CSV table of C-alpha atoms and ligand atoms in Angstrom, one decimal:
chain,number,residue,atom,x,y,z
A,946,UNK,CA,-95.8,-89.6,133.4
A,947,UNK,CA,-97.9,-92.2,131.6
A,948,UNK,CA,-101.7,-91.8,131.7
A,949,UNK,CA,-102.8,-95.5,131.8
A,950,UNK,CA,-101.8,-98.1,134.5
A,951,UNK,CA,-99.3,-100.6,133.3
A,952,UNK,CA,-99.9,-103.9,135.2
A,953,UNK,CA,-96.9,-105.9,136.3
A,954,UNK,CA,-98.1,-108.7,134.1
A,955,UNK,CA,-100.8,-109.5,131.5
A,956,UNK,CA,-101.4,-112.5,129.2
A,957,UNK,CA,-101.2,-112.3,125.4
A,958,UNK,CA,-104.2,-114.1,123.8
A,959,UNK,CA,-104.5,-113.9,120.0
A,960,UNK,CA,-107.4,-114.4,117.6
A,961,UNK,CA,-106.3,-118.0,116.9
A,962,UNK,CA,-106.8,-118.9,120.6
A,963,UNK,CA,-110.2,-117.2,120.6
A,964,UNK,CA,-111.3,-119.0,117.4
A,965,UNK,CA,-110.1,-122.3,118.8
A,966,UNK,CA,-112.0,-121.9,122.1
A,967,UNK,CA,-115.2,-121.0,120.1
A,968,UNK,CA,-114.6,-124.1,118.0
A,969,UNK,CA,-114.4,-126.2,121.2
A,970,UNK,CA,-117.6,-124.7,122.5
A,971,UNK,CA,-119.4,-125.4,119.2
A,972,UNK,CA,-118.0,-128.9,119.0
A,973,UNK,CA,-119.6,-130.1,122.2
A,974,UNK,CA,-116.2,-131.2,123.6
A,975,UNK,CA,-116.0,-128.7,126.4
A,976,UNK,CA,-114.1,-131.1,128.8
A,977,UNK,CA,-111.1,-133.4,128.2
A,978,UNK,CA,-111.1,-134.5,124.6
A,979,UNK,CA,-109.1,-134.6,121.4
A,980,UNK,CA,-107.6,-131.1,121.8
A,981,UNK,CA,-106.0,-132.0,125.2
A,982,UNK,CA,-104.4,-135.0,123.4
A,983,UNK,CA,-103.2,-132.7,120.6
A,984,UNK,CA,-101.8,-130.2,123.1
A,985,UNK,CA,-100.1,-133.0,125.1
A,986,UNK,CA,-98.5,-134.4,121.9
A,987,UNK,CA,-97.4,-130.9,120.8
A,988,UNK,CA,-95.8,-130.1,124.2
A,989,UNK,CA,-94.1,-133.5,124.2
A,990,UNK,CA,-92.5,-132.8,120.8
A,991,UNK,CA,-91.6,-129.2,122.0
A,992,UNK,CA,-89.6,-130.3,125.1
A,993,UNK,CA,-88.6,-133.7,123.7
A,994,UNK,CA,-90.3,-135.8,126.4
A,995,UNK,CA,-91.8,-139.3,126.0
A,996,UNK,CA,-94.8,-138.5,128.1
A,997,UNK,CA,-96.9,-135.5,128.8
A,998,UNK,CA,-100.0,-135.4,131.1
A,999,UNK,CA,-102.0,-132.2,130.9
A,1000,UNK,CA,-103.7,-131.2,134.2
A,1001,UNK,CA,-105.6,-128.1,135.5
A,1002,UNK,CA,-102.7,-126.4,137.3
A,1003,UNK,CA,-99.0,-126.8,138.2
A,1004,UNK,CA,-100.1,-127.4,141.7
A,1005,UNK,CA,-102.1,-130.5,140.5
A,1006,UNK,CA,-99.0,-131.5,138.4
A,1007,UNK,CA,-96.8,-131.4,141.5
A,1008,UNK,CA,-99.3,-133.1,143.7
A,1009,UNK,CA,-99.9,-136.0,141.4
A,1010,UNK,CA,-96.2,-136.4,140.6
A,1011,UNK,CA,-95.4,-136.7,144.3
A,1012,UNK,CA,-98.4,-139.0,144.9
A,1013,UNK,CA,-97.4,-141.2,142.0
A,1014,UNK,CA,-93.9,-141.5,143.5
A,1015,UNK,CA,-95.6,-142.9,146.6
A,1016,UNK,CA,-94.8,-139.9,148.9
A,1017,UNK,CA,-96.8,-139.9,152.1
A,1018,UNK,CA,-96.7,-139.6,155.9
A,1019,UNK,CA,-93.2,-139.9,157.4
A,1020,UNK,CA,-91.5,-138.8,154.2
A,1021,UNK,CA,-89.5,-135.6,153.7
A,1022,UNK,CA,-89.4,-133.5,150.5
A,1023,UNK,CA,-86.7,-130.8,150.1
A,1024,UNK,CA,-87.9,-127.4,148.7
A,1025,UNK,CA,-86.3,-124.0,148.5
A,1026,UNK,CA,-87.7,-121.1,150.6
A,1027,UNK,CA,-87.9,-118.7,147.6
A,1028,UNK,CA,-90.9,-120.1,145.9
A,1029,UNK,CA,-94.7,-120.0,145.7
A,1030,UNK,CA,-96.5,-121.7,148.5
A,1031,UNK,CA,-97.9,-124.4,146.1
A,1032,UNK,CA,-94.4,-126.1,146.0
A,1033,UNK,CA,-94.6,-127.0,149.6
A,1034,UNK,CA,-98.4,-127.1,150.1
A,1035,UNK,CA,-98.6,-130.2,148.0
A,1036,UNK,CA,-96.2,-132.0,150.2
A,1037,UNK,CA,-98.4,-131.2,153.2
A,1038,UNK,CA,-101.5,-132.5,151.2
A,1039,UNK,CA,-99.8,-135.9,151.1
A,1040,UNK,CA,-99.1,-135.9,154.8
A,1041,UNK,CA,-95.4,-135.6,154.2
A,1042,UNK,CA,-93.0,-132.9,155.5
A,1043,UNK,CA,-91.5,-130.2,153.4
A,1044,UNK,CA,-87.9,-129.5,154.4
A,1045,UNK,CA,-87.4,-125.9,153.5
A,1046,UNK,CA,-83.8,-124.8,152.7
A,1047,UNK,CA,-82.2,-121.4,152.0
A,1048,UNK,CA,-81.3,-120.2,148.5
A,1049,UNK,CA,-78.0,-118.7,147.3
A,1050,UNK,CA,-77.4,-115.1,146.2
A,1051,UNK,CA,-78.3,-116.1,142.6
A,1052,UNK,CA,-81.9,-117.0,144.0
A,1053,UNK,CA,-81.5,-120.8,143.6
A,1054,UNK,CA,-81.3,-123.7,146.0
A,1055,UNK,CA,-77.8,-125.1,145.7
A,1056,UNK,CA,-76.8,-128.8,145.7
A,1057,UNK,CA,-74.8,-128.0,148.9
A,1058,UNK,CA,-77.9,-126.8,150.7
A,1059,UNK,CA,-79.8,-129.8,149.5
A,1060,UNK,CA,-77.0,-132.1,150.7
A,1061,UNK,CA,-77.2,-130.6,154.2
A,1062,UNK,CA,-80.9,-131.3,154.3
A,1063,UNK,CA,-80.9,-134.9,153.1
A,1064,UNK,CA,-81.9,-137.4,155.8
A,1065,UNK,CA,-82.8,-141.1,155.6
A,1066,UNK,CA,-86.5,-140.0,155.2
A,1067,UNK,CA,-85.9,-137.8,152.1
A,1068,UNK,CA,-88.1,-139.1,149.3
A,1069,UNK,CA,-87.9,-136.2,146.7
A,1070,UNK,CA,-86.2,-132.9,145.9
A,1071,UNK,CA,-88.1,-130.1,144.2
A,1072,UNK,CA,-85.8,-127.5,142.7
A,1073,UNK,CA,-87.5,-124.4,141.4
A,1074,UNK,CA,-86.5,-122.7,138.2
A,1075,UNK,CA,-87.2,-119.3,139.7
A,1076,UNK,CA,-88.1,-116.4,137.4
A,1077,UNK,CA,-87.8,-118.6,134.2
A,1078,UNK,CA,-84.1,-119.6,134.4
A,1079,UNK,CA,-83.1,-123.1,135.3
A,1080,UNK,CA,-81.4,-123.6,138.7
A,1081,UNK,CA,-78.1,-125.4,138.9
A,1082,UNK,CA,-79.8,-128.7,138.1
A,1083,UNK,CA,-76.8,-130.8,137.1
A,1084,UNK,CA,-75.3,-130.7,140.6
A,1085,UNK,CA,-78.7,-131.5,142.2
A,1086,UNK,CA,-79.4,-134.4,139.8
A,1087,UNK,CA,-76.0,-135.9,140.5
A,1088,UNK,CA,-76.4,-135.6,144.3
A,1089,UNK,CA,-80.0,-136.9,144.1
A,1090,UNK,CA,-78.9,-139.8,141.9
A,1091,UNK,CA,-76.2,-140.8,144.4
A,1092,UNK,CA,-78.8,-141.1,147.1
A,1093,UNK,CA,-81.5,-142.6,144.8
A,1094,UNK,CA,-83.8,-139.7,145.4
A,1095,UNK,CA,-86.1,-138.6,142.6
A,1096,UNK,CA,-86.0,-135.0,141.4
A,1097,UNK,CA,-89.4,-133.4,140.6
A,1098,UNK,CA,-88.7,-130.0,138.9
A,1099,UNK,CA,-91.0,-127.1,139.7
A,1100,UNK,CA,-90.9,-125.5,136.2
A,1101,UNK,CA,-93.9,-123.3,136.7
A,1102,UNK,CA,-91.9,-120.3,135.4
A,1103,UNK,CA,-89.8,-122.2,132.9
A,1104,UNK,CA,-91.8,-123.3,129.9
A,1105,UNK,CA,-89.4,-122.9,127.0
A,1106,UNK,CA,-86.3,-122.5,129.1
A,1107,UNK,CA,-83.1,-124.5,128.1
A,1108,UNK,CA,-80.5,-126.1,130.3
A,1109,UNK,CA,-77.3,-127.6,129.0
A,1110,UNK,CA,-78.7,-127.3,125.4
A,1111,UNK,CA,-82.0,-129.1,126.1
A,1112,UNK,CA,-85.4,-127.7,126.9
A,1113,UNK,CA,-86.5,-128.0,130.5
A,1114,UNK,CA,-88.8,-131.0,130.6
A,1115,UNK,CA,-86.7,-134.2,130.7
A,1116,UNK,CA,-83.9,-133.6,133.2
A,1117,UNK,CA,-85.7,-134.6,136.3
A,1118,UNK,CA,-87.9,-137.7,137.0
A,1119,UNK,CA,-91.0,-135.5,136.5
A,1120,UNK,CA,-91.2,-131.9,135.4
A,1121,UNK,CA,-94.2,-129.7,136.3
A,1122,UNK,CA,-95.2,-126.6,134.3
A,1123,UNK,CA,-97.8,-123.9,134.9
A,1124,UNK,CA,-100.0,-122.3,132.3
A,1125,UNK,CA,-101.6,-119.9,134.8
A,1126,UNK,CA,-102.8,-116.6,133.3
A,1127,UNK,CA,-99.5,-114.7,133.4
A,1128,UNK,CA,-97.0,-117.5,132.9
A,1129,UNK,CA,-94.7,-117.8,129.8
A,1130,UNK,CA,-97.7,-119.3,128.1
A,1131,UNK,CA,-101.3,-119.6,129.4
A,1132,UNK,CA,-104.4,-121.8,129.3
A,1133,UNK,CA,-106.1,-119.5,131.8
A,1134,UNK,CA,-105.4,-122.1,134.5
A,1135,UNK,CA,-103.5,-125.2,133.6
A,1136,UNK,CA,-100.4,-127.4,134.0
A,1137,UNK,CA,-98.4,-130.2,132.5
A,1138,UNK,CA,-96.3,-133.0,133.8
A,1139,UNK,CA,-93.5,-134.3,131.5
A,1140,UNK,CA,-91.5,-137.4,132.1
A,1141,UNK,CA,-89.5,-140.1,130.3
A,1142,UNK,CA,-90.5,-142.7,132.9
A,1143,UNK,CA,-93.2,-145.0,131.4
A,1144,UNK,CA,-94.5,-146.4,134.6
A,1145,UNK,CA,-94.5,-143.0,136.4
A,1146,UNK,CA,-96.4,-141.5,133.5
A,1147,UNK,CA,-99.1,-144.2,133.6
A,1148,UNK,CA,-99.5,-143.7,137.4
A,1149,UNK,CA,-99.7,-139.9,137.1
A,1150,UNK,CA,-102.3,-140.2,134.3
A,1151,UNK,CA,-104.3,-142.6,136.4
A,1152,UNK,CA,-104.2,-140.4,139.5
A,1153,UNK,CA,-105.0,-137.2,137.6
A,1154,UNK,CA,-108.5,-138.6,136.8
A,1155,UNK,CA,-110.0,-140.3,139.8
A,1156,UNK,CA,-107.7,-143.3,139.6
A,1157,UNK,CA,-109.9,-144.6,136.8
A,1158,UNK,CA,-108.4,-147.3,134.6
A,1159,UNK,CA,-109.2,-145.4,131.3
A,1160,UNK,CA,-109.6,-141.9,130.2
A,1161,UNK,CA,-113.2,-140.8,130.8
A,1162,UNK,CA,-113.5,-139.1,127.4
A,1163,UNK,CA,-112.7,-142.4,125.6
A,1164,UNK,CA,-115.8,-143.9,127.3
A,1165,UNK,CA,-118.1,-141.8,125.3
A,1166,UNK,CA,-116.2,-141.7,122.0
A,1167,UNK,CA,-116.9,-144.2,119.2
A,1168,UNK,CA,-113.8,-146.1,120.1
A,1169,UNK,CA,-114.6,-146.2,123.8
A,1170,UNK,CA,-116.6,-148.4,126.0
A,1171,UNK,CA,-118.6,-147.7,129.1
A,1172,UNK,CA,-116.5,-149.9,131.4
A,1173,UNK,CA,-113.8,-148.6,133.8
A,1174,UNK,CA,-112.3,-149.5,137.1
A,1175,UNK,CA,-111.1,-147.4,140.0
A,1176,UNK,CA,-107.6,-148.6,140.8
A,1177,UNK,CA,-106.8,-145.9,143.4
A,1178,UNK,CA,-108.6,-142.9,144.9
A,1179,UNK,CA,-107.2,-140.4,142.4
A,1180,UNK,CA,-107.9,-136.7,141.9
A,1181,UNK,CA,-110.0,-134.6,139.6
A,1182,UNK,CA,-107.2,-132.8,137.8
A,1183,UNK,CA,-107.9,-133.2,134.1
A,1184,UNK,CA,-107.4,-130.3,131.7
A,1185,UNK,CA,-110.4,-129.3,129.5
A,1186,UNK,CA,-110.4,-128.9,125.7
A,1187,UNK,CA,-111.3,-125.3,126.2
A,1188,UNK,CA,-108.0,-124.8,128.1
A,1189,UNK,CA,-106.1,-126.9,125.5
A,1190,UNK,CA,-107.5,-124.7,122.8
A,1191,UNK,CA,-105.6,-121.9,124.3
A,1192,UNK,CA,-102.5,-124.0,124.9
A,1193,UNK,CA,-102.2,-125.3,121.3
A,1194,UNK,CA,-101.8,-121.8,120.0
A,1195,UNK,CA,-99.9,-120.4,123.0
A,1196,UNK,CA,-97.3,-123.1,122.5
A,1197,UNK,CA,-96.8,-122.0,118.9
A,1198,UNK,CA,-96.2,-118.5,120.1
A,1199,UNK,CA,-93.9,-119.5,123.0
A,1200,UNK,CA,-90.5,-119.0,121.4
A,1201,UNK,CA,-91.7,-115.6,120.1
A,1202,UNK,CA,-93.0,-114.7,123.6
A,1203,UNK,CA,-89.6,-115.6,125.1
A,1204,UNK,CA,-87.7,-113.6,122.5
A,1205,UNK,CA,-89.8,-110.5,123.4
A,1206,UNK,CA,-89.3,-111.1,127.1
A,1207,UNK,CA,-85.5,-111.3,126.5
A,1208,UNK,CA,-85.5,-108.1,124.5
A,1209,UNK,CA,-87.3,-106.2,127.3
A,1210,UNK,CA,-84.9,-107.7,129.8
A,1211,UNK,CA,-81.9,-106.5,127.8
A,1212,UNK,CA,-83.4,-103.0,127.7
A,1213,UNK,CA,-83.7,-103.1,131.5
A,1214,UNK,CA,-80.3,-104.6,132.0
A,1215,UNK,CA,-78.7,-101.8,130.0
A,1216,UNK,CA,-80.8,-99.0,131.5
A,1217,UNK,CA,-80.0,-100.0,135.1
A,1218,UNK,CA,-76.3,-100.9,134.6
A,1219,UNK,CA,-75.1,-97.6,135.9
A,1220,UNK,CA,-77.3,-97.6,139.0
A,1221,UNK,CA,-75.6,-99.2,142.0
A,1222,UNK,CA,-79.0,-99.1,143.7
A,1223,UNK,CA,-80.6,-101.6,141.2
A,1224,UNK,CA,-79.2,-105.1,140.8
A,1225,UNK,CA,-80.6,-106.8,137.7
A,1226,UNK,CA,-81.4,-110.6,137.9
A,1227,UNK,CA,-78.4,-112.8,137.3
A,1228,UNK,CA,-77.9,-114.6,134.0
A,1229,UNK,CA,-76.2,-118.0,134.7
A,1230,UNK,CA,-74.0,-119.9,132.2
A,1231,UNK,CA,-75.3,-123.0,130.3
A,1232,UNK,CA,-78.9,-122.0,130.3
A,1233,UNK,CA,-81.4,-119.6,128.6
A,1234,UNK,CA,-83.4,-117.2,130.8
A,1235,UNK,CA,-87.0,-116.9,129.7
A,1236,UNK,CA,-87.6,-113.9,132.0
A,1237,UNK,CA,-91.0,-115.1,133.3
A,1238,UNK,CA,-90.1,-112.5,135.9
A,1239,UNK,CA,-87.6,-109.6,136.1
A,1240,UNK,CA,-86.9,-109.5,139.9
A,1241,UNK,CA,-84.5,-106.7,140.7
A,1242,UNK,CA,-82.7,-106.3,144.0
A,1243,UNK,CA,-83.3,-102.8,145.3
A,1244,UNK,CA,-80.4,-101.8,147.4
A,1245,UNK,CA,-82.5,-99.8,149.7
A,1246,UNK,CA,-79.5,-99.1,152.0
A,1247,UNK,CA,-78.3,-96.7,149.2
A,1248,UNK,CA,-81.7,-95.1,148.9
A,1249,UNK,CA,-83.9,-92.9,151.2
A,1250,UNK,CA,-86.9,-95.1,150.7
A,1251,UNK,CA,-88.0,-98.7,151.5
A,1252,UNK,CA,-89.0,-101.4,149.1
A,1253,UNK,CA,-92.7,-100.7,149.9
A,1254,UNK,CA,-92.2,-97.0,149.3
A,1255,UNK,CA,-90.4,-97.8,146.0
A,1256,UNK,CA,-93.4,-99.9,144.8
A,1257,UNK,CA,-95.8,-97.1,145.9
A,1258,UNK,CA,-93.7,-94.5,144.0
A,1259,UNK,CA,-94.0,-96.8,140.9
A,1260,UNK,CA,-97.7,-97.0,141.4
A,1261,UNK,CA,-98.0,-93.2,141.6
A,1262,UNK,CA,-96.3,-93.2,138.2
A,1263,UNK,CA,-99.0,-95.7,137.0
A,1264,UNK,CA,-96.6,-98.7,136.9
A,1265,UNK,CA,-97.4,-102.0,138.7
A,1266,UNK,CA,-94.9,-104.1,140.5
A,1267,UNK,CA,-94.9,-107.2,142.7
A,1268,UNK,CA,-92.7,-109.3,145.0
A,1269,UNK,CA,-91.6,-112.9,144.3
A,1270,UNK,CA,-91.8,-114.3,146.8
A,1271,UNK,CA,-92.5,-114.0,150.4
A,1272,UNK,CA,-90.1,-116.8,151.5
A,1273,UNK,CA,-92.0,-119.9,152.6
A,1274,UNK,CA,-90.4,-120.0,156.1
A,1275,UNK,CA,-92.0,-116.5,156.8
A,1276,UNK,CA,-95.6,-117.7,156.3
A,1277,UNK,CA,-97.4,-118.3,159.6
A,1278,UNK,CA,-98.4,-121.9,158.7
A,1279,UNK,CA,-94.8,-123.0,158.0
A,1280,UNK,CA,-93.3,-121.0,160.8
A,1281,UNK,CA,-95.7,-122.2,163.4
A,1282,UNK,CA,-95.9,-125.9,162.3
A,1283,UNK,CA,-92.2,-126.4,161.8
A,1284,UNK,CA,-90.7,-123.7,164.0
A,1285,UNK,CA,-88.6,-122.2,161.3
A,1286,UNK,CA,-86.5,-119.2,162.4
A,1287,UNK,CA,-85.3,-116.3,160.2
A,1288,UNK,CA,-81.6,-117.1,161.2
A,1289,UNK,CA,-81.9,-120.4,159.3
A,1290,UNK,CA,-82.3,-118.5,156.1
A,1291,UNK,CA,-79.7,-115.7,156.0
A,1292,UNK,CA,-79.6,-115.3,152.2
A,1293,UNK,CA,-83.4,-115.3,151.7
A,1294,UNK,CA,-83.7,-112.9,154.6
A,1295,UNK,CA,-81.2,-110.6,152.9
A,1296,UNK,CA,-82.9,-111.0,149.5
A,1297,UNK,CA,-86.5,-110.7,150.4
A,1298,UNK,CA,-86.7,-107.0,151.5
A,1299,UNK,CA,-84.9,-106.1,148.3
A,1300,UNK,CA,-86.9,-108.0,145.7
A,1301,UNK,CA,-89.2,-106.1,143.3
A,1302,UNK,CA,-90.6,-107.7,140.1
A,1303,UNK,CA,-90.8,-105.1,137.4
A,1304,UNK,CA,-93.4,-105.4,134.5
A,1305,UNK,CA,-92.2,-107.7,131.8
A,1306,UNK,CA,-94.4,-109.5,129.3
A,1307,UNK,CA,-94.7,-109.9,125.5
A,1308,UNK,CA,-97.7,-107.6,125.2
A,1309,UNK,CA,-95.5,-104.6,126.4
A,1310,UNK,CA,-94.4,-102.1,123.8
A,1311,UNK,CA,-91.0,-100.5,123.8
A,1312,UNK,CA,-92.7,-97.4,125.0
A,1313,UNK,CA,-94.1,-99.3,128.0
A,1314,UNK,CA,-90.6,-100.6,128.8
A,1315,UNK,CA,-89.2,-97.1,128.5
A,1316,UNK,CA,-91.8,-95.8,130.9
A,1317,UNK,CA,-90.8,-98.4,133.5
A,1318,UNK,CA,-87.1,-97.5,132.9
A,1319,UNK,CA,-87.9,-93.8,133.2
A,1320,UNK,CA,-89.9,-94.2,136.4
A,1321,UNK,CA,-87.3,-96.5,138.1
A,1322,UNK,CA,-84.5,-94.0,137.2
A,1323,UNK,CA,-86.4,-91.0,138.4
A,1324,UNK,CA,-87.3,-92.6,141.7
A,1325,UNK,CA,-83.7,-93.8,142.3
A,1326,UNK,CA,-82.1,-90.5,141.2
A,1327,UNK,CA,-84.5,-88.4,143.4
A,1328,UNK,CA,-84.1,-90.6,146.5
A,1329,UNK,CA,-80.5,-91.5,146.3
A,1330,UNK,CA,-78.8,-91.4,149.6
A,1331,UNK,CA,-75.8,-89.1,149.5
A,1332,UNK,CA,-72.9,-91.5,150.0
A,1333,UNK,CA,-69.9,-90.3,151.8
A,1334,UNK,CA,-67.9,-90.4,148.6
A,1335,UNK,CA,-70.5,-88.3,146.8
A,1336,UNK,CA,-70.5,-85.9,149.8
A,1337,UNK,CA,-66.8,-85.6,149.6
A,1338,UNK,CA,-67.0,-84.8,145.9
A,1339,UNK,CA,-69.7,-82.2,146.7
A,1340,UNK,CA,-67.6,-80.6,149.4
A,1341,UNK,CA,-64.6,-80.6,147.1
A,1342,UNK,CA,-66.7,-79.0,144.5
A,1343,UNK,CA,-67.5,-76.2,146.9
A,1344,UNK,CA,-71.1,-77.1,147.5
B,801,PLP,C1,-92.9,-121.5,141.6
B,801,PLP,C2,-94.3,-121.9,141.4
B,801,PLP,N1,-94.7,-123.1,141.6
B,801,PLP,C3,-96.0,-123.5,141.5
B,801,PLP,C4,-97.0,-122.6,141.1
B,801,PLP,C5,-98.4,-123.1,141.0
B,801,PLP,O1,-98.9,-123.0,139.7
B,801,PLP,P1,-100.4,-123.1,139.4
B,801,PLP,O2,-101.0,-121.7,139.7
B,801,PLP,O3,-100.5,-123.4,137.9
B,801,PLP,O4,-101.0,-124.2,140.2
B,801,PLP,C6,-96.6,-121.3,140.9
B,801,PLP,C7,-97.7,-120.3,140.5
B,801,PLP,O5,-97.5,-119.1,140.5
B,801,PLP,C8,-95.3,-120.9,141.0
B,801,PLP,O6,-94.9,-119.6,140.9
């Protein structure tokens, strides 16, 4: 058994990031400045988007995108139940109604499920690229297009992911990324909106900084002037140069990070392939999986322990694990406010008690991954339920 605790996730921050942050601190540009602009340009080039607006979280990115699309009271926004609360909370912040729909066995919200949820009040659809793999976006885009409904992608997990040969970042009307501590790349806290829509980009930029008619930082630079106008009551969502210092170097490392995540995922896929009790996350055609998460389905019916006991057994072996996610419809606020019932979400209800996210991040060594594999196999083999076929084999073997 390993001696030190292996957390389920950790960021990788290199010396270049540290030096760049120190440089920002020494330069005096500690808030939004030239490094944010540099990071936005680099991210735009990376995903191939015309516009990028750096903000201080993916939650802020989603909120401003929906606000810029004019979403407000009386409007409905379709979201999947298997996501982080931020995807739906931002809809509530705007006084609109999140319409929560079930996911499929592959973890994603299908176009069919979206279609059933569309009403004359639907004003946006937020598909989530759960775990770092794109959902079946094409079908959703076609459906949304036929109704004239904008798609705002929740790409919190999907920086660097590809779909139909293109980086996630330009398929939907607006795409929202997270650079939270343990995401595919990090700025500590941070986010980005990407879009090819000129007018929308302008409105998102305006709303992300108080609704002011020009960037605050330009007011104090040599090229700037002191004058600005508030055109709308916007938000205080700007990214700082300290955050962008991290982002510039994390973006350079992103493809390498993803490659390492994919290597570890392959080790897990192989190691668990002979265990019917463990179902590895699905890899869907036409897209790359960045493995922000490695959510297994634990077939606890085949085991003599529950999901919680499994996580506890991992912890006893000094290995962290987590669950992504408690479905939205189960949270008291959403259940009580909208009266959601478990029966409306049969697939998520089947998935949720089985989900366990195993440690997977670029900082992990092969030895760390082998420790995870060893612990999972040991728990499964020790606590395997004797199936009737195995029992028959035992009896036939004279045991
Ligand atoms: C699917 C999803 N959407 C949105 C968010 C919000 O991201 P942030 O923490 O950058 O606001 C998260 C964060 O974990 C997430 O997992």
